[in-house]
């Protein structure tokens, strides 16, 4: 396994790989890798000759009052997991390797990124699409893998790739959960034991929503019930608890079949997100 820090050196190495006719699968991450990332790496490993993992805590996607400084950075553990999952190349640049001090270009998706997390975290998706577009230009992957837990992020990146004719297949991989339903997230490391127990209300509310929608209950009623369940568990700050169309991420029309139940809520000082896809009969 080779570790690159410098984008130009990686670009030239990838150039050689591509000229040899090999395919490249890419898993972009911010590190603090867990079994959810391992599932992305396994899926990606099967799909190409060369597997590239990036580890970069992207400052552009954090708001001024967010957790950029305390975001976990257990680099040695991440490298061990990367080796275990047979990663060929780790790209681990520093901030100055990625961003010029006088940069003045951004990539912005202006539809799917507006609601849900986009409404709660202004500028977040612009930071995500800017860094992912840059990473795609550096790594030039044939396919790139994103977790369903960040469903809106996956949809936004898929749209960006389509709109900009980027020659990469954007693939979503299902959320990995603990046995009790908690979605794996690097931010779970912030939770105390009590907060972790409270956080279970999120996956609980989503599972209930899936079953209620399948029983024919209205989206508005089900969204209200999710909110009540979170509040009953002691979760007071809810950024959103919504049922939206899984493709447009907007309020669903009556006949829409593919929906997503999505929640972003604060458990103590930790913002958690989760979602479940629903196919309505
Ligand atoms: O999902 C993440 O870890 C990040 O948002 C990503 C896609 C690596 C961009 O920084």
CSV table of C-alpha atoms and ligand atoms in Angstrom, one decimal:
chain,number,residue,atom,x,y,z
A,1,UNK,CA,0.0,0.0,0.0
A,2,UNK,CA,1.4,3.4,-1.0
A,3,UNK,CA,0.5,6.7,0.8
A,4,UNK,CA,0.5,9.9,-1.1
A,5,UNK,CA,0.3,13.4,0.2
A,6,UNK,CA,1.0,15.5,-2.9
A,7,UNK,CA,-1.8,15.7,-5.4
A,8,UNK,CA,0.6,16.1,-8.4
A,9,UNK,CA,2.5,13.0,-7.5
A,10,UNK,CA,-0.7,11.0,-7.1
A,11,UNK,CA,-2.1,12.3,-10.4
A,12,UNK,CA,1.1,11.2,-12.2
A,13,UNK,CA,1.0,7.8,-10.5
A,14,UNK,CA,-2.7,7.3,-11.5
A,15,UNK,CA,-1.8,8.4,-15.0
A,16,UNK,CA,0.5,5.4,-15.2
A,17,UNK,CA,-2.1,3.1,-13.8
A,18,UNK,CA,-4.7,4.3,-16.4
A,19,UNK,CA,-2.2,4.0,-19.3
A,20,UNK,CA,-1.7,0.3,-18.2
A,21,UNK,CA,-5.4,-0.2,-18.8
A,22,UNK,CA,-6.3,-0.6,-15.1
A,23,UNK,CA,-9.6,0.6,-13.5
A,24,UNK,CA,-9.7,2.7,-10.4
A,25,UNK,CA,-12.3,2.6,-7.6
A,26,UNK,CA,-12.3,5.4,-5.1
A,27,UNK,CA,-13.6,5.9,-1.5
A,28,UNK,CA,-13.3,9.5,-0.3
A,29,UNK,CA,-13.5,9.9,3.5
A,30,UNK,CA,-12.6,12.2,6.3
A,31,UNK,CA,-10.9,9.4,8.2
A,32,UNK,CA,-11.9,8.1,11.7
A,33,UNK,CA,-12.7,4.9,9.7
A,34,UNK,CA,-15.3,2.4,11.0
A,35,UNK,CA,-17.1,-0.6,9.7
A,36,UNK,CA,-19.3,1.6,7.5
A,37,UNK,CA,-16.2,2.8,5.7
A,38,UNK,CA,-14.9,-0.9,5.6
A,39,UNK,CA,-18.2,-1.8,3.8
A,40,UNK,CA,-17.5,0.9,1.2
A,41,UNK,CA,-14.0,-0.3,0.7
A,42,UNK,CA,-15.1,-3.9,0.3
A,43,UNK,CA,-17.7,-3.0,-2.2
A,44,UNK,CA,-15.2,-0.8,-4.1
A,45,UNK,CA,-12.4,-3.5,-3.9
A,46,UNK,CA,-14.6,-5.8,-5.9
A,47,UNK,CA,-15.3,-3.3,-8.6
A,48,UNK,CA,-11.9,-2.3,-9.9
A,49,UNK,CA,-8.2,-3.2,-10.2
A,50,UNK,CA,-6.9,-0.4,-8.0
A,51,UNK,CA,-8.5,0.8,-4.8
A,52,UNK,CA,-7.9,4.4,-3.7
A,53,UNK,CA,-8.9,5.7,-0.3
A,54,UNK,CA,-8.6,9.4,0.6
A,55,UNK,CA,-8.4,10.8,4.1
A,56,UNK,CA,-8.9,14.5,4.3
A,57,UNK,CA,-10.9,16.5,6.9
A,58,UNK,CA,-12.2,19.1,4.6
A,59,UNK,CA,-12.4,22.5,6.3
A,60,UNK,CA,-14.7,23.9,3.6
A,61,UNK,CA,-17.6,21.7,4.6
A,62,UNK,CA,-17.7,22.8,8.3
A,63,UNK,CA,-19.5,25.9,9.5
A,64,UNK,CA,-17.7,28.3,11.8
A,65,UNK,CA,-19.4,26.9,15.0
A,66,UNK,CA,-19.0,23.2,13.9
A,67,UNK,CA,-16.7,20.4,15.1
A,68,UNK,CA,-13.7,20.8,12.6
A,69,UNK,CA,-11.2,21.2,15.4
A,70,UNK,CA,-12.4,18.2,17.5
A,71,UNK,CA,-13.2,15.9,14.5
A,72,UNK,CA,-11.3,12.6,15.3
A,73,UNK,CA,-8.1,12.0,13.4
A,74,UNK,CA,-6.8,8.5,14.4
A,75,UNK,CA,-4.5,8.2,11.4
A,76,UNK,CA,-2.6,5.1,12.5
A,77,UNK,CA,-5.9,3.2,13.0
A,78,UNK,CA,-7.1,4.4,9.7
A,79,UNK,CA,-4.0,3.1,8.0
A,80,UNK,CA,-4.4,-0.3,9.7
A,81,UNK,CA,-8.0,-0.6,8.5
A,82,UNK,CA,-7.0,0.4,5.0
A,83,UNK,CA,-4.3,-2.3,5.0
A,84,UNK,CA,-6.9,-4.8,6.3
A,85,UNK,CA,-9.3,-3.9,3.4
A,86,UNK,CA,-6.5,-4.3,0.8
A,87,UNK,CA,-6.4,-0.6,-0.2
A,88,UNK,CA,-3.7,0.0,-2.8
A,89,UNK,CA,-3.3,3.8,-2.4
A,90,UNK,CA,-4.1,6.1,0.4
A,91,UNK,CA,-4.3,9.8,-0.4
A,92,UNK,CA,-3.8,11.8,2.7
A,93,UNK,CA,-3.1,15.5,1.8
A,94,UNK,CA,-2.7,18.4,4.2
A,95,UNK,CA,-5.0,21.4,3.8
A,96,UNK,CA,-2.3,23.4,1.9
A,97,UNK,CA,-1.9,20.5,-0.6
A,98,UNK,CA,-5.6,20.8,-1.5
A,99,UNK,CA,-6.4,24.5,-1.1
A,100,UNK,CA,-4.5,27.5,-2.5
A,101,UNK,CA,-4.6,30.4,-0.1
A,102,UNK,CA,-6.0,32.7,-2.8
A,103,UNK,CA,-8.5,30.1,-4.3
A,104,UNK,CA,-11.5,31.7,-5.9
A,105,UNK,CA,-13.3,28.7,-7.5
A,106,UNK,CA,-16.0,26.6,-6.0
A,107,UNK,CA,-18.4,23.9,-7.2
A,108,UNK,CA,-22.0,24.3,-6.2
A,109,UNK,CA,-25.0,22.2,-6.8
A,110,UNK,CA,-28.0,24.4,-6.3
A,111,UNK,CA,-31.1,22.1,-6.3
A,112,UNK,CA,-30.8,18.9,-4.2
A,113,UNK,CA,-28.4,20.6,-1.8
A,114,UNK,CA,-30.9,23.2,-0.7
A,115,UNK,CA,-33.2,21.4,1.8
A,116,UNK,CA,-32.5,19.0,4.7
A,117,UNK,CA,-28.8,19.3,5.8
A,118,UNK,CA,-28.3,22.1,3.2
A,119,UNK,CA,-30.9,24.2,5.1
A,120,UNK,CA,-29.4,23.5,8.5
A,121,UNK,CA,-25.7,23.8,7.4
A,122,UNK,CA,-25.4,26.7,5.0
A,123,UNK,CA,-22.3,26.2,2.7
A,124,UNK,CA,-21.8,22.6,3.8
A,125,UNK,CA,-22.6,21.0,0.4
A,126,UNK,CA,-20.7,23.7,-1.5
A,127,UNK,CA,-17.7,22.5,0.6
A,128,UNK,CA,-18.4,18.9,-0.2
A,129,UNK,CA,-18.9,19.3,-3.9
A,130,UNK,CA,-15.8,21.5,-4.2
A,131,UNK,CA,-13.6,19.0,-2.5
A,132,UNK,CA,-15.1,15.9,-4.2
A,133,UNK,CA,-14.8,17.5,-7.6
A,134,UNK,CA,-11.1,18.2,-6.8
A,135,UNK,CA,-10.6,14.7,-5.5
A,136,UNK,CA,-12.2,13.3,-8.7
A,137,UNK,CA,-9.8,15.4,-10.8
A,138,UNK,CA,-6.8,14.1,-8.8
A,139,UNK,CA,-7.8,10.4,-8.6
A,140,UNK,CA,-9.7,10.1,-11.9
A,141,UNK,CA,-11.7,7.1,-10.6
A,142,UNK,CA,-14.0,5.0,-12.8
A,143,UNK,CA,-16.3,4.5,-9.8
A,144,UNK,CA,-16.7,6.3,-6.4
A,145,UNK,CA,-18.5,4.9,-3.3
A,146,UNK,CA,-20.6,6.8,-0.8
A,147,UNK,CA,-22.6,5.7,2.2
A,148,UNK,CA,-26.4,5.8,2.4
A,149,UNK,CA,-26.2,7.4,5.8
A,150,UNK,CA,-25.3,10.6,4.0
A,151,UNK,CA,-28.1,10.1,1.5
A,152,UNK,CA,-28.4,13.7,0.5
A,153,UNK,CA,-24.6,13.9,0.0
A,154,UNK,CA,-24.8,10.9,-2.3
A,155,UNK,CA,-27.6,12.5,-4.4
A,156,UNK,CA,-25.8,15.8,-4.6
A,157,UNK,CA,-22.6,14.2,-5.8
A,158,UNK,CA,-24.4,12.0,-8.2
A,159,UNK,CA,-26.1,15.1,-9.7
A,160,UNK,CA,-22.8,17.0,-9.8
A,161,UNK,CA,-21.1,14.2,-11.7
A,162,UNK,CA,-24.0,14.1,-14.2
A,163,UNK,CA,-24.3,17.8,-14.6
A,164,UNK,CA,-20.5,18.2,-15.1
A,165,UNK,CA,-20.1,15.1,-17.3
A,166,UNK,CA,-17.6,13.7,-14.9
A,167,UNK,CA,-16.6,10.2,-16.2
A,168,UNK,CA,-17.3,8.5,-12.9
A,169,UNK,CA,-20.0,6.1,-11.7
A,170,UNK,CA,-21.3,7.3,-8.3
A,171,UNK,CA,-22.4,4.3,-6.2
A,172,UNK,CA,-24.3,4.2,-3.0
A,173,UNK,CA,-23.6,1.5,-0.3
A,174,UNK,CA,-26.2,0.7,2.4
A,175,UNK,CA,-25.8,2.1,5.9
A,176,UNK,CA,-24.0,-0.2,8.4
A,177,UNK,CA,-25.7,-0.3,11.8
A,178,UNK,CA,-24.9,-1.6,15.2
A,179,UNK,CA,-27.0,-4.6,16.3
A,180,UNK,CA,-29.4,-2.2,18.1
A,181,UNK,CA,-30.0,-0.1,15.0
A,182,UNK,CA,-27.6,2.9,15.6
A,183,UNK,CA,-26.1,3.9,12.3
A,184,UNK,CA,-22.3,3.9,12.3
A,185,UNK,CA,-20.8,7.3,12.2
A,186,UNK,CA,-17.4,8.8,13.1
A,187,UNK,CA,-19.3,11.2,15.3
A,188,UNK,CA,-20.7,8.4,17.5
A,189,UNK,CA,-17.3,8.6,19.2
A,190,UNK,CA,-18.5,11.9,20.8
A,191,UNK,CA,-21.5,10.2,22.6
A,192,UNK,CA,-21.5,9.3,26.3
A,193,UNK,CA,-23.2,6.0,27.2
A,194,UNK,CA,-26.4,7.8,28.1
A,195,UNK,CA,-26.4,9.8,24.9
A,196,UNK,CA,-25.8,6.7,22.9
A,197,UNK,CA,-28.9,5.2,24.4
A,198,UNK,CA,-30.9,8.4,23.6
A,199,UNK,CA,-29.6,8.3,20.0
A,200,UNK,CA,-31.4,5.0,19.4
A,201,UNK,CA,-34.6,7.0,19.2
A,202,UNK,CA,-33.4,8.2,15.8
A,203,UNK,CA,-33.2,4.8,14.1
A,204,UNK,CA,-36.3,3.8,16.1
A,205,UNK,CA,-38.3,6.7,14.7
A,206,UNK,CA,-37.1,5.9,11.2
A,207,UNK,CA,-38.1,2.2,11.4
A,208,UNK,CA,-41.5,3.2,12.7
A,209,UNK,CA,-41.9,5.7,9.8
A,210,UNK,CA,-41.0,3.0,7.2
A,211,UNK,CA,-43.7,0.7,8.7
A,212,UNK,CA,-46.3,3.5,9.0
A,213,UNK,CA,-45.8,4.7,5.4
A,214,UNK,CA,-46.2,1.1,4.2
A,215,UNK,CA,-49.4,0.9,6.1
A,216,UNK,CA,-50.7,3.9,4.1
A,217,UNK,CA,-50.3,6.7,6.7
A,218,UNK,CA,-49.8,10.2,5.3
A,219,UNK,CA,-46.2,11.5,5.0
A,220,UNK,CA,-47.1,14.6,7.1
A,221,UNK,CA,-48.6,12.5,9.9
A,222,UNK,CA,-45.6,10.1,9.9
A,223,UNK,CA,-43.1,13.0,10.0
A,224,UNK,CA,-45.0,14.4,12.9
A,225,UNK,CA,-44.9,11.1,14.7
A,226,UNK,CA,-41.1,10.9,14.2
A,227,UNK,CA,-40.7,14.3,15.8
A,228,UNK,CA,-42.9,13.3,18.7
A,229,UNK,CA,-40.9,10.1,19.3
A,230,UNK,CA,-37.6,12.0,19.3
A,231,UNK,CA,-38.9,14.6,21.7
A,232,UNK,CA,-40.2,11.8,24.0
A,233,UNK,CA,-36.7,10.4,24.1
A,234,UNK,CA,-35.4,13.8,25.2
A,235,UNK,CA,-34.1,15.0,21.9
A,236,UNK,CA,-35.1,18.6,21.9
A,237,UNK,CA,-33.1,20.0,19.0
A,238,UNK,CA,-34.3,18.5,15.7
A,239,UNK,CA,-32.9,20.0,12.5
A,240,UNK,CA,-35.4,18.0,10.5
A,241,UNK,CA,-37.5,14.9,10.6
A,242,UNK,CA,-39.0,14.5,7.2
A,243,UNK,CA,-40.4,12.2,4.6
A,244,UNK,CA,-39.2,13.3,1.1
A,245,UNK,CA,-39.2,12.0,-2.4
A,246,UNK,CA,-36.0,9.9,-2.7
A,247,UNK,CA,-35.1,11.4,-6.0
A,248,UNK,CA,-36.0,15.1,-5.7
A,249,UNK,CA,-35.6,15.3,-1.9
A,250,UNK,CA,-38.8,17.5,-2.0
A,251,UNK,CA,-42.2,17.0,-0.3
A,252,UNK,CA,-43.6,13.9,-2.0
A,253,UNK,CA,-46.6,13.9,-4.3
A,254,UNK,CA,-49.5,11.5,-3.5
A,255,UNK,CA,-48.4,8.9,-6.1
A,256,UNK,CA,-44.6,9.0,-5.4
A,257,UNK,CA,-43.4,5.5,-4.6
A,258,UNK,CA,-39.7,6.0,-3.7
A,259,UNK,CA,-39.4,8.0,-0.5
A,260,UNK,CA,-36.8,8.6,2.1
A,261,UNK,CA,-37.4,9.2,5.8
A,262,UNK,CA,-34.6,11.4,7.1
A,263,UNK,CA,-33.6,12.8,10.4
A,264,UNK,CA,-30.9,15.2,11.7
A,265,UNK,CA,-31.0,15.8,15.4
A,266,UNK,CA,-28.7,16.9,18.2
A,267,UNK,CA,-28.0,14.4,21.0
A,268,UNK,CA,-26.2,16.6,23.5
A,269,UNK,CA,-23.5,18.5,21.5
A,270,UNK,CA,-23.5,15.9,18.7
A,271,UNK,CA,-25.4,16.3,15.5
A,272,UNK,CA,-26.4,12.9,14.1
A,273,UNK,CA,-28.1,12.1,10.8
A,274,UNK,CA,-29.8,8.9,9.6
A,275,UNK,CA,-32.3,7.9,7.0
A,276,UNK,CA,-34.2,4.9,5.6
A,277,UNK,CA,-35.5,4.4,2.1
A,278,UNK,CA,-39.1,3.4,1.6
A,279,UNK,CA,-40.9,1.9,-1.4
A,280,UNK,CA,-44.6,2.7,-1.2
A,281,UNK,CA,-47.0,0.2,-2.6
B,1,LIG,O1,-18.7,11.8,3.7
B,1,LIG,C1,-17.5,12.3,3.9
B,1,LIG,O2,-16.7,11.7,4.6
B,1,LIG,C2,-17.2,13.6,3.3
B,1,LIG,O3,-18.3,14.5,3.2
B,1,LIG,C3,-16.5,13.5,1.9
B,1,LIG,C4,-17.4,12.9,0.9
B,1,LIG,C5,-15.2,12.7,2.1
B,1,LIG,C6,-16.1,14.9,1.4
B,1,LIG,O4,-15.2,15.5,2.3
